Amino acid sequence: MTPANLASTVLSAARAVFETRGLDASALPETTTMERPRNPEHGDYASTLALQLGKKAGVAPRELAAALAEELGRQPGIKSVEIAGPGFLNIRLDAAAAGVLARDIVLTGADYGHTDTLVGERINLEFVSANPTGPVHIGGVRWAAVGDALSRLLRAAGATVGTEYYFNDAGSQIDRFARSLYASAKGEPAPEDGYGGAYIAEIATAVQAEAPDVLQLGEQEALETFRRVGVELMFAEIKQSLTEFGVHFDTYFNEKDLHDRGELQEALDRLRAQGHIFEADGATWLRTTEFGDDKDRVLRKSDGDWTYFAADCAYYLDKRKRGFDRVVIMLGADHHGYIGRMKAMSACFGDDPAVNLEILIGQLVSLIRDGEPLRMSKRAGTVITLEDFVDAIGVDATRYALARYSSDSPIDIDIDEWTRATKDNKVYYVQYVAARTANVARNAADIGLTRGEPAGFHPELLSHEKENDLLKALGEFPAVVASAAELREPHRVARYLEDLAAAYHRFYDNCRVLPLGDEPITDLQRSRLWLNDATRTVIANGLGLLGVSAPERM
């Protein structure tokens, strides 16, 4: 019995009690939650439903709890119900009700953990979005790992998700990039405000290979060639790096398209129709202070050029026109001041910023070696890149390490810790369970031990304390996925997997799956094989949500 099944049983019992006593059923909630008692001696699950409903129903909570306990005691699968304090319900399941979960998980397979909590939501999720002026740096690596994990979680919770990478191939940064490439091709030092690093020379050489006569052109024409071809090459490299990291985007959106399609003017016209545009000092402004921004924002400068913020407005409107009812944008710590203006802009369009726009801020990441942060990249020269990260600890460890911490917390990733084959290396600790469960299944097959047909499963045999603990941990997975998706916190899945791994190790140490020597194969061992394989399923599903592999051998 999963926590969700038990919650449904508790609600059904409450409806029966209300009907029997003639109480107002409108006080009953549509859903309720089950909690794990901190002290296992208090039961398998706890409910506060009687406390929540007592006042609404006009019944003392403890009296209502007693009626609920009596009704629940008649339900199949519930071993006992005890009342604690002012009306808490402590519930114990019988072994059969608890154990059947192992079979259900194995039969559900890759879909176990999926929920419908976000069904009907259409979410546009934008992350990374680095300009094509260099490799993905350490901050972008964090968003690549967290953003991709979040997209998987949102889909697992039932949402329709479109992932998006927004890049700018115009503006001052691209100008500096083109001038840096041009200088490198001529054998000159980078401009004072330009970009350095070996990758600049690599891209400059690649541009010359595609346009051999580029240095014979006039300076402006040469710069335009380095800009156009260089951006194409750099962005192709960024996409390749992300693909090798396991990150794929549904849409790569070019800011230039907003200009070419007239969408900036369309956004301006829409905002003017909403009554939030004014002219001052020859420029066109958006009155964002009406919605909490610290100052009004220029959309079009006095010289007629559009501002970056105008493109932001047009891009937001474009996403909403494509049918996304929630726009989620993941930004680095240096963009915290961006939140106010974007929320105000959403309101200026007539949207509800609390519903239609969500901005997540990620804090800084440091890669540590020998107790000191790594400062320089071999290739980028100034910042640590995605390739540096992966070269140091590998794809799986990088993704797991970055996803296991709340994104609003700065983190230090210690190279030694994340490459060590010990339990201190959390990805190794979790993946080891994936490999161990697979090894148990292989060894079982070698001696002819199989789970048998589902109808022949004996869940009541899984009565050992460590089996019960493992089953309870497995049952929590759907709720963890749902909460991680709703709260935008993939780290909840990682921490859950570590707790699950610990529960499996305790089970493995206390409950032998394989017979010793010439011992006959028993139904208990078959039942434990179901539990072993259920654990393998949940570990693989959880790691998959983080974009991390579940190896069969280590």
Coordinates of C-alpha atoms in Angstrom, one line a residue:
M1 CA 0.0 0.0 0.0
T2 CA 1.5 3.3 -1.0
P3 CA 1.1 6.5 1.0
A4 CA -1.4 7.7 -1.7
N5 CA -3.5 4.6 -1.4
L6 CA -3.5 4.9 2.4
A7 CA -4.4 8.6 2.2
S8 CA -7.4 7.6 0.0
T9 CA -8.4 5.0 2.5
V10 CA -8.2 7.5 5.4
L11 CA -10.4 9.9 3.4
S12 CA -12.9 7.2 2.6
A13 CA -13.1 6.4 6.3
A14 CA -13.7 10.0 7.1
R15 CA -16.6 10.2 4.6
A16 CA -18.1 7.1 6.3
V17 CA -17.8 8.7 9.7
F18 CA -19.3 12.0 8.5
E19 CA -22.2 10.1 6.9
T20 CA -22.9 8.0 9.9
R21 CA -22.9 11.0 12.2
G22 CA -24.8 13.3 9.9
L23 CA -21.9 15.8 9.7
D24 CA -21.4 18.3 6.9
A25 CA -19.4 16.5 4.2
S26 CA -18.4 19.8 2.6
A27 CA -15.8 20.1 5.4
L28 CA -13.9 17.1 3.9
P29 CA -10.8 17.9 1.8
E30 CA -10.3 16.4 -1.6
T31 CA -6.9 15.1 -0.6
T32 CA -4.9 14.4 2.5
T33 CA -1.3 13.5 3.2
M34 CA 0.3 10.8 5.2
E35 CA 3.4 11.5 7.3
R36 CA 6.2 9.3 8.5
P37 CA 6.5 9.4 12.3
R38 CA 9.9 10.4 13.5
N39 CA 9.8 7.5 15.9
P40 CA 9.1 4.2 14.0
E41 CA 7.6 2.8 17.3
H42 CA 4.7 5.2 16.7
G43 CA 3.6 3.3 13.6
D44 CA 4.2 3.3 9.8
Y45 CA 2.2 6.4 9.0
A46 CA 0.6 9.3 10.8
S47 CA -2.5 11.4 9.9
T48 CA -3.6 14.8 11.3
L49 CA -6.9 14.7 9.5
A50 CA -9.0 14.6 12.7
L51 CA -7.2 17.7 14.0
Q52 CA -7.9 19.5 10.7
L53 CA -11.6 18.5 10.6
G54 CA -12.6 18.6 14.3
K55 CA -13.4 22.3 14.5
K56 CA -15.1 22.5 11.1
A57 CA -17.3 19.5 12.0
G58 CA -18.0 20.8 15.5
V59 CA -16.6 17.6 17.0
A60 CA -13.6 17.4 19.5
P61 CA -10.6 16.2 17.4
R62 CA -9.9 13.3 19.7
E63 CA -13.5 12.1 19.6
L64 CA -13.3 12.4 15.8
A65 CA -10.0 10.5 15.8
A66 CA -11.5 7.7 17.8
A67 CA -14.3 7.3 15.3
L68 CA -11.8 7.4 12.4
A69 CA -9.6 4.8 14.2
E70 CA -12.6 2.5 14.6
E71 CA -13.6 2.8 10.9
L72 CA -10.0 2.4 9.7
G73 CA -9.6 -0.7 11.9
R74 CA -12.1 -2.4 9.7
Q75 CA -10.2 -1.7 6.4
P76 CA -8.2 -4.4 4.8
G77 CA -4.4 -4.0 5.1
I78 CA -4.5 -1.9 8.3
K79 CA -3.1 -3.8 11.3
S80 CA -3.8 -1.2 13.9
V81 CA -4.6 2.5 14.6
E82 CA -3.7 4.3 17.7
I83 CA -4.7 7.8 18.9
A84 CA -2.0 10.1 20.2
G85 CA -2.1 13.5 21.8
P86 CA -5.1 15.7 20.9
G87 CA -6.1 13.6 17.9
F88 CA -3.1 12.3 15.9
L89 CA -3.7 8.9 14.2
N90 CA -0.8 6.5 14.2
I91 CA -1.4 3.8 11.6
R92 CA 0.3 0.4 11.2
L93 CA -0.1 -1.7 8.1
D94 CA -0.1 -5.4 8.0
A95 CA 2.8 -7.1 6.2
A96 CA 0.8 -8.1 3.2
A97 CA -0.5 -4.6 2.6
A98 CA 3.0 -3.1 2.9
G99 CA 4.7 -5.8 0.9
V100 CA 2.5 -5.7 -2.2
L101 CA 4.1 -2.4 -3.1
A102 CA 7.2 -4.3 -4.2
R103 CA 5.2 -6.1 -6.9
D104 CA 3.4 -3.0 -7.9
I105 CA 6.7 -1.1 -8.4
V106 CA 8.3 -3.8 -10.5
L107 CA 5.2 -4.1 -12.7
T108 CA 4.9 -0.3 -13.1
G109 CA 8.5 -0.1 -14.1
A110 CA 9.8 3.2 -15.5
D111 CA 6.5 5.0 -14.8
Y112 CA 6.6 4.4 -11.1
G113 CA 6.9 7.8 -9.4
H114 CA 5.0 9.6 -12.1
T115 CA 2.0 11.6 -10.9
D116 CA -0.7 13.8 -12.3
T117 CA -0.2 16.7 -9.9
L118 CA 0.8 19.2 -12.7
V119 CA -1.4 17.8 -15.4
G120 CA -2.9 20.6 -17.5
E121 CA 0.0 23.0 -16.9
R122 CA 2.0 24.2 -19.9
I123 CA 5.4 25.4 -18.8
N124 CA 8.2 27.0 -20.8
L125 CA 11.5 26.4 -19.0
E126 CA 14.4 28.5 -20.1
F127 CA 17.9 27.7 -18.8
V128 CA 21.6 28.1 -19.5
S129 CA 21.0 30.7 -22.3
A130 CA 24.7 31.7 -22.5
N131 CA 25.6 34.0 -25.3
P132 CA 27.8 32.3 -27.9
T133 CA 31.0 34.1 -27.0
G134 CA 32.7 31.2 -25.3
P135 CA 32.2 27.7 -23.8
V136 CA 29.6 27.1 -21.2
H137 CA 31.1 28.3 -17.9
I138 CA 30.7 27.0 -14.4
G139 CA 27.5 28.9 -13.6
G140 CA 25.9 27.7 -16.8
V141 CA 26.9 24.1 -16.0
R142 CA 24.9 24.3 -12.8
W143 CA 21.8 25.4 -14.7
A144 CA 22.4 22.8 -17.3
A145 CA 22.2 20.1 -14.6
V146 CA 19.5 21.6 -12.5
G147 CA 17.4 22.8 -15.4
D148 CA 17.4 19.5 -17.2
A149 CA 16.6 17.6 -14.0
L150 CA 13.7 20.1 -13.4
S151 CA 12.3 19.5 -16.9
R152 CA 12.3 15.8 -16.3
L153 CA 10.6 16.2 -12.9
L154 CA 7.9 18.5 -14.3
R155 CA 7.1 16.0 -17.0
A156 CA 7.0 13.2 -14.5
A157 CA 4.5 15.3 -12.5
G158 CA 2.3 15.5 -15.6
A159 CA 3.1 19.0 -16.9
T160 CA 3.6 19.8 -20.6
V161 CA 7.1 21.3 -20.8
G162 CA 9.0 23.1 -23.5
T163 CA 12.7 23.6 -22.8
E164 CA 14.4 26.6 -24.4
Y165 CA 17.8 28.1 -24.9
Y166 CA 17.8 31.8 -25.8
F167 CA 20.9 33.2 -27.4
N168 CA 21.9 36.7 -28.6
D169 CA 23.9 37.0 -31.8
A170 CA 23.9 40.8 -31.7
G171 CA 25.0 43.5 -29.3
S172 CA 28.2 44.6 -27.6
Q173 CA 29.3 41.2 -26.3
I174 CA 29.2 39.7 -29.8
D175 CA 31.1 42.8 -31.1
R176 CA 33.9 42.1 -28.6
F177 CA 33.9 38.4 -29.6
A178 CA 34.3 39.3 -33.3
R179 CA 37.1 41.8 -32.5
S180 CA 38.8 39.2 -30.4
L181 CA 38.7 36.6 -33.2
Y182 CA 39.9 39.1 -35.7
A183 CA 42.8 40.1 -33.5
S184 CA 43.8 36.5 -32.9
A185 CA 43.7 35.7 -36.6
K186 CA 46.1 38.6 -37.2
G187 CA 48.4 37.5 -34.4
E188 CA 47.6 40.5 -32.3
P189 CA 46.7 40.5 -28.6
A190 CA 43.0 40.5 -27.7
P191 CA 41.4 44.0 -27.3
E192 CA 41.3 45.3 -23.8
D193 CA 37.6 44.5 -23.4
G194 CA 37.8 41.3 -25.5
Y195 CA 37.9 37.6 -24.8
G196 CA 41.0 35.5 -24.2
G197 CA 41.8 31.9 -23.9
A198 CA 42.9 29.2 -26.3
Y199 CA 39.3 28.7 -27.6
I200 CA 39.5 32.1 -29.3
A201 CA 42.5 31.0 -31.4
E202 CA 40.7 27.8 -32.2
I203 CA 37.6 29.5 -33.4
A204 CA 39.6 32.1 -35.3
T205 CA 41.5 29.4 -37.1
A206 CA 38.2 27.6 -37.9
V207 CA 36.7 30.8 -39.3
Q208 CA 39.7 31.2 -41.6
A209 CA 39.3 27.6 -42.7
E210 CA 35.8 28.4 -43.8
A211 CA 36.6 31.8 -45.2
P212 CA 40.3 31.6 -46.4
D213 CA 40.4 35.2 -47.7
V214 CA 38.9 36.8 -44.6
L215 CA 42.0 38.7 -43.7
Q216 CA 42.2 40.2 -47.2
L217 CA 38.8 41.8 -46.7
G218 CA 38.3 45.3 -45.4
E219 CA 38.1 45.6 -41.6
Q220 CA 34.4 45.9 -41.4
E221 CA 33.7 43.1 -43.8
A222 CA 36.2 40.9 -42.0
L223 CA 34.7 41.7 -38.6
E224 CA 31.3 40.8 -40.0
T225 CA 32.6 37.5 -41.3
F226 CA 34.3 36.7 -37.9
R227 CA 31.0 37.6 -36.2
R228 CA 28.8 35.5 -38.4
V229 CA 30.9 32.4 -38.8
G230 CA 32.4 32.6 -35.3
V231 CA 29.0 32.7 -33.6
E232 CA 27.9 29.8 -35.7
L233 CA 30.9 27.8 -34.8
M234 CA 30.9 28.7 -31.1
F235 CA 27.2 28.0 -30.8
A236 CA 27.6 24.6 -32.5
E237 CA 30.3 23.8 -30.0
I238 CA 28.1 24.9 -27.1
K239 CA 25.3 22.6 -28.4
Q240 CA 27.7 19.7 -28.8
S241 CA 29.0 20.2 -25.2
L242 CA 25.5 20.2 -23.8
T243 CA 24.5 17.2 -25.9
E244 CA 27.5 15.2 -24.5
F245 CA 26.4 16.3 -21.0
G246 CA 22.9 14.8 -21.7
V247 CA 21.1 18.1 -22.1
H248 CA 18.8 18.6 -25.1
F249 CA 16.5 21.6 -25.7
D250 CA 13.2 21.6 -27.5
T251 CA 13.9 25.1 -28.9
Y252 CA 17.0 27.2 -29.6
F253 CA 15.6 30.7 -29.8
N254 CA 17.6 33.4 -31.6
E255 CA 17.0 37.0 -30.4
K256 CA 17.6 38.2 -34.0
D257 CA 14.3 36.5 -35.0
L258 CA 12.4 38.8 -32.7
H259 CA 13.8 41.8 -34.6
D260 CA 13.4 40.3 -38.0
R261 CA 9.7 39.3 -37.4
G262 CA 8.8 42.7 -35.9
E263 CA 8.0 41.3 -32.5
L264 CA 9.6 44.1 -30.6
Q265 CA 7.2 46.6 -32.2
E266 CA 4.3 44.2 -31.6
A267 CA 5.2 44.0 -27.9
L268 CA 5.5 47.8 -27.7
D269 CA 2.1 48.2 -29.4
R270 CA 0.5 45.7 -26.9
L271 CA 2.0 47.5 -23.9
R272 CA 0.8 50.9 -25.3
A273 CA -2.7 49.4 -25.7
Q274 CA -2.5 48.4 -22.0
G275 CA -1.8 52.1 -21.1
H276 CA 1.7 51.6 -19.7
I277 CA 3.9 53.4 -22.3
F278 CA 5.1 57.0 -22.1
E279 CA 7.5 59.2 -24.0
A280 CA 10.2 61.2 -22.3
D281 CA 13.6 62.7 -23.3
G282 CA 13.0 61.4 -26.9
A283 CA 12.8 57.8 -25.7
T284 CA 10.0 55.4 -25.2
W285 CA 9.5 54.1 -21.7
L286 CA 7.5 51.3 -19.9
R287 CA 6.0 52.4 -16.6
T288 CA 7.1 49.4 -14.6
T289 CA 7.1 51.4 -11.3
E290 CA 3.3 51.0 -11.3
F291 CA 3.9 47.3 -10.5
G292 CA 6.7 47.5 -8.0
D293 CA 9.9 48.0 -10.1
D294 CA 12.4 50.5 -8.7
K295 CA 12.4 52.6 -11.8
D296 CA 10.7 52.8 -15.2
R297 CA 12.5 51.1 -18.1
V298 CA 13.5 52.4 -21.5
L299 CA 12.3 50.2 -24.4
R300 CA 13.5 52.4 -27.3
K301 CA 16.3 54.9 -27.0
S302 CA 16.3 58.4 -28.3
D303 CA 18.4 57.3 -31.3
G304 CA 15.8 54.7 -32.3
D305 CA 17.7 51.6 -31.1
W306 CA 15.8 49.0 -29.1
T307 CA 17.1 48.1 -25.6
Y308 CA 17.8 44.6 -24.3
F309 CA 14.7 45.0 -22.1
A310 CA 12.5 45.5 -25.2
A311 CA 13.7 42.2 -26.5
D312 CA 12.9 40.6 -23.1
C313 CA 9.4 41.9 -23.4
A314 CA 9.0 40.6 -26.9
Y315 CA 10.4 37.2 -26.0
Y316 CA 8.1 36.9 -23.0
L317 CA 5.1 37.7 -25.2
D318 CA 6.3 35.3 -27.8
K319 CA 6.3 32.4 -25.2
R320 CA 2.8 33.3 -24.0
K321 CA 1.6 33.4 -27.6
R322 CA 2.9 29.9 -28.1
G323 CA 0.5 28.7 -25.5
F324 CA 2.7 28.5 -22.4
D325 CA 0.7 29.6 -19.3
R326 CA 3.8 29.6 -17.1
V327 CA 7.2 31.0 -18.1
V328 CA 10.0 29.8 -15.9
I329 CA 13.4 31.4 -16.3
M330 CA 16.6 30.3 -14.6
L331 CA 19.2 32.9 -14.0
G332 CA 22.6 33.3 -12.3
A333 CA 23.2 35.1 -9.0
D334 CA 24.2 38.3 -10.8
H335 CA 20.7 38.7 -12.2
H336 CA 18.9 39.0 -8.9
G337 CA 18.0 42.6 -9.8
Y338 CA 16.3 41.3 -12.9
I339 CA 13.3 39.9 -11.0
G340 CA 11.5 43.1 -10.2
R341 CA 11.5 44.5 -13.8
M342 CA 10.5 41.2 -15.3
K343 CA 7.6 40.7 -12.9
A344 CA 6.5 44.3 -13.5
M345 CA 6.7 43.7 -17.3
S346 CA 4.5 40.6 -17.0
A347 CA 1.9 42.7 -15.1
C348 CA 2.1 45.4 -17.7
F349 CA 1.0 42.8 -20.3
G350 CA -2.0 42.1 -18.1
D351 CA -0.7 38.8 -16.7
D352 CA -0.5 37.8 -13.1
P353 CA 3.3 37.6 -12.3
A354 CA 2.6 35.1 -9.5
V355 CA 1.0 32.7 -12.0
N356 CA 2.5 33.4 -15.4
L357 CA 6.2 34.2 -14.6
E358 CA 8.6 32.4 -12.4
I359 CA 12.3 33.4 -12.0
L360 CA 14.7 31.1 -10.3
I361 CA 18.1 32.3 -9.2
G362 CA 21.1 30.0 -8.9
Q363 CA 24.0 30.8 -6.6
L364 CA 27.7 30.5 -7.3
V365 CA 29.6 27.2 -7.7
S366 CA 33.3 26.5 -7.0
L367 CA 35.3 23.6 -8.2
I368 CA 37.8 22.7 -5.4
R369 CA 41.1 20.9 -5.6
D370 CA 43.4 20.5 -2.6
G371 CA 41.3 22.8 -0.6
E372 CA 41.6 25.7 -3.2
P373 CA 39.1 26.9 -5.8
L374 CA 40.1 26.3 -9.4
R375 CA 40.3 29.7 -11.0
M376 CA 41.6 29.2 -14.5
S377 CA 40.5 27.0 -17.4
K378 CA 43.1 25.4 -19.7
R379 CA 41.0 26.4 -22.7
A380 CA 38.9 29.4 -21.7
G381 CA 41.6 31.1 -19.8
T382 CA 39.5 32.9 -17.2
V383 CA 36.6 30.7 -16.1
I384 CA 36.0 27.0 -15.4
T385 CA 33.9 25.4 -18.2
L386 CA 31.6 22.5 -18.6
E387 CA 34.5 20.5 -20.2
D388 CA 36.7 21.3 -17.1
F389 CA 34.0 20.1 -14.8
V390 CA 33.4 16.8 -16.7
D391 CA 37.1 16.2 -17.2
A392 CA 37.6 16.6 -13.4
I393 CA 34.8 14.3 -12.1
G394 CA 32.8 12.9 -15.0
V395 CA 29.3 13.5 -16.4
D396 CA 27.3 11.5 -13.8
A397 CA 29.1 13.0 -10.8
T398 CA 28.9 16.5 -12.2
R399 CA 25.1 16.3 -12.8
Y400 CA 24.5 14.6 -9.5
A401 CA 26.7 17.0 -7.5
L402 CA 25.1 20.1 -9.0
A403 CA 21.5 18.8 -8.6
R404 CA 21.8 17.5 -5.0
Y405 CA 22.0 21.0 -3.5
S406 CA 19.3 23.7 -3.4
S407 CA 20.1 26.0 -6.3
D408 CA 19.8 29.1 -4.1
S409 CA 22.8 28.0 -2.0
P410 CA 26.4 28.5 -3.1
I411 CA 28.3 25.2 -3.3
D412 CA 31.9 23.9 -3.4
I413 CA 32.5 20.8 -5.4
D414 CA 35.6 18.9 -4.1
I415 CA 37.2 17.0 -6.9
D416 CA 38.8 14.5 -4.5
E417 CA 35.5 13.7 -2.8
W418 CA 33.5 13.3 -6.0
T419 CA 36.1 10.9 -7.7
R420 CA 36.6 8.7 -4.6
A421 CA 35.0 5.2 -4.7
T422 CA 33.6 5.5 -1.1
K423 CA 30.3 6.2 0.5
D424 CA 31.4 9.8 1.0
N425 CA 31.0 10.2 -2.8
K426 CA 27.2 10.4 -2.9
V427 CA 26.7 9.5 -6.5
Y428 CA 28.9 6.5 -6.0
Y429 CA 26.9 5.5 -2.9
V430 CA 23.6 5.7 -4.8
Q431 CA 24.9 4.1 -8.0
Y432 CA 26.5 1.3 -6.0
V433 CA 22.9 0.2 -5.0
A434 CA 21.9 0.2 -8.6
A435 CA 24.8 -2.1 -9.4
R436 CA 24.3 -4.2 -6.3
T437 CA 20.6 -4.8 -7.0
A438 CA 21.5 -5.8 -10.6
N439 CA 24.2 -8.1 -9.3
V440 CA 21.7 -9.8 -6.9
A441 CA 19.3 -10.3 -9.8
R442 CA 22.1 -11.8 -12.0
N443 CA 23.2 -14.2 -9.3
A444 CA 19.6 -15.2 -8.6
A445 CA 19.1 -16.0 -12.3
D446 CA 22.3 -18.1 -12.3
I447 CA 20.9 -20.4 -9.6
G448 CA 17.4 -20.5 -11.0
L449 CA 15.8 -18.2 -8.5
T450 CA 13.1 -16.1 -10.1
R451 CA 10.4 -13.8 -8.8
G452 CA 7.7 -16.1 -10.2
E453 CA 4.4 -14.9 -11.5
P454 CA 2.8 -11.8 -9.9
A455 CA -0.1 -13.9 -8.8
G456 CA 2.2 -16.1 -6.8
F457 CA 3.9 -13.3 -4.9
H458 CA 3.7 -13.6 -1.1
P459 CA 3.9 -10.0 0.3
E460 CA 3.0 -11.2 3.8
L461 CA 6.4 -12.8 4.0
L462 CA 8.1 -9.4 3.9
S463 CA 7.7 -8.9 7.7
H464 CA 11.2 -8.2 8.8
E465 CA 11.8 -4.7 10.3
K466 CA 14.4 -3.8 7.6
E467 CA 12.1 -5.0 4.8
N468 CA 9.3 -2.8 6.2
D469 CA 11.7 0.2 6.4
L470 CA 12.7 -0.4 2.8
L471 CA 9.1 -0.7 1.6
K472 CA 8.2 2.6 3.4
A473 CA 11.1 4.3 1.7
L474 CA 10.1 3.0 -1.7
G475 CA 6.5 4.1 -1.1
E476 CA 7.6 7.7 -0.6
F477 CA 9.1 8.1 -4.1
P478 CA 5.9 9.5 -5.9
A479 CA 5.4 12.1 -3.2
V480 CA 9.1 13.1 -3.4
V481 CA 8.8 13.5 -7.2
A482 CA 5.6 15.6 -6.9
S483 CA 7.0 17.9 -4.3
A484 CA 10.4 18.3 -6.1
A485 CA 8.5 19.3 -9.2
E486 CA 6.1 21.6 -7.5
L487 CA 8.8 23.4 -5.5
R488 CA 11.3 23.3 -8.3
E489 CA 13.8 21.5 -6.1
P490 CA 15.5 18.5 -7.8
H491 CA 17.8 18.2 -4.8
R492 CA 14.9 16.5 -3.0
V493 CA 15.2 13.6 -5.3
A494 CA 19.0 13.2 -4.7
R495 CA 18.6 13.3 -0.9
Y496 CA 15.8 10.8 -1.1
L497 CA 17.9 8.4 -3.2
E498 CA 20.7 8.6 -0.6
D499 CA 18.2 7.7 2.2
L500 CA 16.8 4.9 0.0
A501 CA 20.3 3.6 -0.6
A502 CA 20.9 3.5 3.1
A503 CA 17.7 1.6 3.7
Y504 CA 18.6 -1.0 1.0
H505 CA 22.1 -1.5 2.5
R506 CA 20.4 -2.2 5.9
F507 CA 18.0 -4.6 4.2
Y508 CA 20.8 -6.4 2.3
D509 CA 22.9 -6.8 5.5
N510 CA 20.0 -8.3 7.5
C511 CA 17.7 -10.1 4.9
R512 CA 19.5 -12.6 2.7
V513 CA 18.0 -12.9 -0.8
L514 CA 20.0 -15.8 -2.2
P515 CA 20.1 -19.2 -0.5
L516 CA 23.3 -20.5 0.9
G517 CA 25.0 -23.5 -0.5
D518 CA 22.4 -26.3 -1.2
E519 CA 19.6 -24.6 0.6
P520 CA 16.3 -24.9 -1.2
I521 CA 14.8 -21.8 -2.8
T522 CA 11.8 -20.6 -0.7
D523 CA 8.9 -18.2 -1.2
L524 CA 10.6 -15.8 1.2
Q525 CA 13.6 -15.5 -1.2
R526 CA 11.3 -15.0 -4.1
S527 CA 9.5 -12.3 -2.2
R528 CA 12.8 -10.6 -1.3
L529 CA 13.8 -10.7 -5.0
W530 CA 10.7 -8.7 -5.8
L531 CA 11.8 -6.2 -3.2
N532 CA 15.4 -6.2 -4.5
D533 CA 14.1 -5.5 -8.1
A534 CA 11.7 -2.9 -6.9
T535 CA 14.6 -1.0 -5.3
R536 CA 16.5 -1.3 -8.6
T537 CA 13.5 0.2 -10.4
V538 CA 13.2 3.2 -8.0
I539 CA 16.9 3.9 -7.9
A540 CA 17.0 3.8 -11.7
N541 CA 13.9 6.0 -12.0
G542 CA 15.3 8.5 -9.5
L543 CA 18.7 8.7 -11.1
G544 CA 17.0 9.1 -14.5
L545 CA 15.2 12.2 -13.3
L546 CA 18.6 13.7 -12.5
G547 CA 20.0 12.6 -15.8
V548 CA 22.4 10.2 -14.1
S549 CA 23.0 6.6 -15.2
A550 CA 22.1 3.6 -13.1
P551 CA 25.0 1.2 -13.8
E552 CA 24.5 -2.6 -13.7
R553 CA 28.1 -3.1 -12.8
M554 CA 30.7 -1.0 -11.0

